[in-house]
C-alpha positions as CSV (number, residue, x, y, z in Angstrom):
1,R,16.3,14.5,-0.1
2,F,19.4,12.7,1.0
3,E,21.5,15.8,0.8
4,A,19.1,17.8,3.0
5,T,19.0,14.9,5.6
6,A,22.8,14.6,5.6
7,A,23.2,18.4,6.0
8,S,20.8,18.4,8.9
9,V,23.1,16.0,10.8
10,G,26.4,17.7,9.8
11,I,27.4,15.5,6.9
12,D,28.6,17.8,4.1
13,D,29.5,15.4,1.2
14,V,27.2,12.6,0.0
15,D,28.1,13.0,-3.6
16,D,29.9,9.6,-3.8
17,E,27.1,7.8,-2.1
18,L,24.5,9.4,-4.4
19,A,26.6,8.5,-7.4
20,D,26.8,4.9,-6.3
21,L,23.0,4.9,-5.7
22,E,22.4,6.3,-9.2
23,A,24.7,3.7,-10.7
24,A,22.9,0.8,-8.9
25,F,19.6,2.2,-10.1
26,D,20.9,2.5,-13.7
27,R,22.0,-1.2,-13.6
28,A,18.7,-2.4,-12.0
29,R,16.2,-0.2,-14.1
30,G,16.2,-2.5,-17.1
31,S,15.1,-5.5,-15.0
32,I,12.4,-3.6,-13.1
33,E,11.0,-1.1,-15.6
34,G,7.5,-1.9,-17.0
35,R,6.9,-4.8,-14.5
36,T,4.3,-5.0,-11.8
37,F,5.2,-5.8,-8.2
38,S,3.1,-6.5,-5.1
39,L,5.0,-5.9,-1.9
40,L,3.8,-7.7,1.2
41,A,5.0,-7.9,4.8
42,I,3.6,-10.7,6.9
43,N,4.0,-10.0,10.6
44,P,3.4,-12.3,13.6
45,G,-0.3,-12.9,14.2
46,V,-1.0,-13.0,10.5
47,F,-0.8,-9.2,10.3
48,L,-0.5,-8.4,6.6
49,R,0.7,-5.1,5.1
50,T,0.9,-4.3,1.4
51,Y,2.6,-1.2,0.0
52,T,0.4,0.8,-2.3
53,S,2.5,3.7,-3.3
54,G,6.1,4.9,-3.5
55,Q,6.0,6.7,-0.1
56,H,7.8,3.9,1.8
57,R,11.5,3.8,1.1
58,L,11.6,0.3,-0.5
59,A,8.4,0.8,-2.4
60,N,9.8,4.1,-3.6
61,V,12.8,2.2,-5.2
62,V,10.4,0.1,-7.2
63,V,8.6,3.2,-8.5
64,D,11.8,5.1,-9.2
65,L,13.1,2.1,-11.3
66,G,9.9,2.2,-13.4
67,G,8.0,-0.6,-11.7
68,T,4.4,-0.4,-10.8
69,L,3.0,-1.3,-7.4
70,V,-0.1,-3.4,-7.3
71,P,-2.4,-2.6,-5.7
72,E,-2.2,1.2,-6.2
73,G,-4.2,3.5,-3.9
74,L,-5.8,0.9,-1.7
75,D,-8.3,2.4,0.8
76,G,-6.9,2.7,4.3
77,A,-3.3,3.2,3.3
78,D,-1.2,5.2,5.9
79,A,1.1,8.1,5.1
80,S,3.8,5.7,4.1
81,G,1.6,3.9,1.5
82,R,1.2,0.8,3.6
83,A,-2.3,-0.8,3.9
84,V,-3.3,-3.5,6.3
85,I,-5.1,-6.3,4.5
86,S,-6.8,-9.5,5.6
87,L,-6.3,-13.0,4.3
88,E,-9.5,-12.7,2.4
89,Q,-8.0,-9.6,0.6
90,L,-4.9,-11.5,-0.7
91,E,-6.4,-11.3,-4.1
92,V,-5.4,-7.6,-4.4
93,L,-1.8,-8.7,-4.8
94,Q,-2.0,-9.0,-8.6
95,G,1.6,-8.0,-9.4
96,E,3.5,-10.3,-11.7
97,Y,6.1,-10.4,-8.9
98,L,5.3,-10.9,-5.3
99,V,8.0,-9.5,-3.0
100,L,7.8,-10.6,0.6
101,L,9.4,-8.1,2.9
102,Q,10.3,-10.3,5.9
103,T,13.1,-10.2,8.5
104,A,16.1,-12.5,8.2
105,D,16.1,-13.3,11.9
106,S,12.4,-14.0,11.9
107,L,10.5,-12.1,14.6
108,D,8.9,-14.4,17.1
109,G,6.0,-16.0,15.3
110,E,6.7,-14.5,11.9
111,A,7.7,-17.8,10.2
112,D,4.5,-19.4,11.5
113,S,2.5,-16.5,10.1
114,V,4.1,-16.8,6.7
115,A,3.3,-20.5,6.7
116,D,-0.3,-19.7,7.6
117,V,-0.7,-17.2,4.8
118,A,1.0,-19.6,2.3
119,G,-1.6,-22.2,3.4
120,S,-4.5,-19.9,2.3
121,P,-6.5,-21.2,-0.7
122,L,-6.0,-17.8,-2.3
123,W,-2.2,-18.0,-2.1
124,P,-1.6,-20.2,-5.1
125,T,-4.0,-18.0,-7.2
126,L,-1.7,-15.0,-6.9
127,P,0.1,-14.3,-10.2
128,G,3.5,-14.0,-8.5
129,V,3.0,-17.3,-6.7
130,A,1.5,-19.2,-9.7
131,A,4.4,-18.1,-11.9
132,A,7.1,-18.9,-9.3
133,R,8.0,-15.2,-9.2
134,T,7.9,-14.8,-5.4
135,V,11.0,-13.5,-3.7
136,T,11.7,-12.8,0.0
137,L,13.9,-9.9,0.9
138,D,14.8,-8.7,4.4
139,R,12.9,-5.4,5.0
140,L,15.3,-4.4,7.7
141,A,18.5,-5.1,5.7
142,Y,18.5,-1.9,3.5
143,P,19.2,1.2,5.7
144,G,20.5,4.4,4.2
145,I,21.7,5.2,0.7
146,E,23.8,2.1,0.5
147,G,20.8,0.0,1.5
148,L,18.6,1.5,-1.2
149,A,21.3,0.6,-3.8
150,A,21.5,-2.9,-2.4
151,F,17.7,-3.3,-2.5
152,A,17.7,-2.2,-6.1
153,T,20.5,-4.7,-6.9
154,D,18.8,-7.6,-5.0
155,L,15.4,-7.0,-6.5
156,A,16.8,-6.8,-10.0
157,A,18.8,-10.1,-9.4
158,A,15.6,-11.8,-8.2
159,V,13.7,-10.6,-11.3
160,E,16.5,-11.8,-13.6
161,S,16.6,-15.2,-12.0
162,A,12.8,-15.7,-12.0
163,P,11.1,-17.8,-14.7
């Protein structure tokens, strides 16, 4: 896929980048494989999106590394595998790790929305929250091949440092 995209914009050689990506995936796979992950983006206005398949580039990394996304196949998911959920539906996030895909330079109102969601009575019942296996990664910080390698590395490091 990367080779075809690169060729379409006139880049002939992505072998080194692909080798670096594969190496990062090889290093991260042992930390991710066999584990379950719920990915959640909380946008301003308490707009919640979870990732239910490996169609989104970051969700795809989790799946490629042998992780399982929870929930899988949620009704209403778009072509990228993202599904909008309500606060009342937080309970679908049953992965042993809860990965919040936020922005580092919080969008206006995003931090307040995260606080509102964390104040929900359902929040502490989520397995990733209850086990202190909640990690926040910047959903916009991982562009391109290098970004996917960095996401795999960052996710693996978060898993390794979790209780």
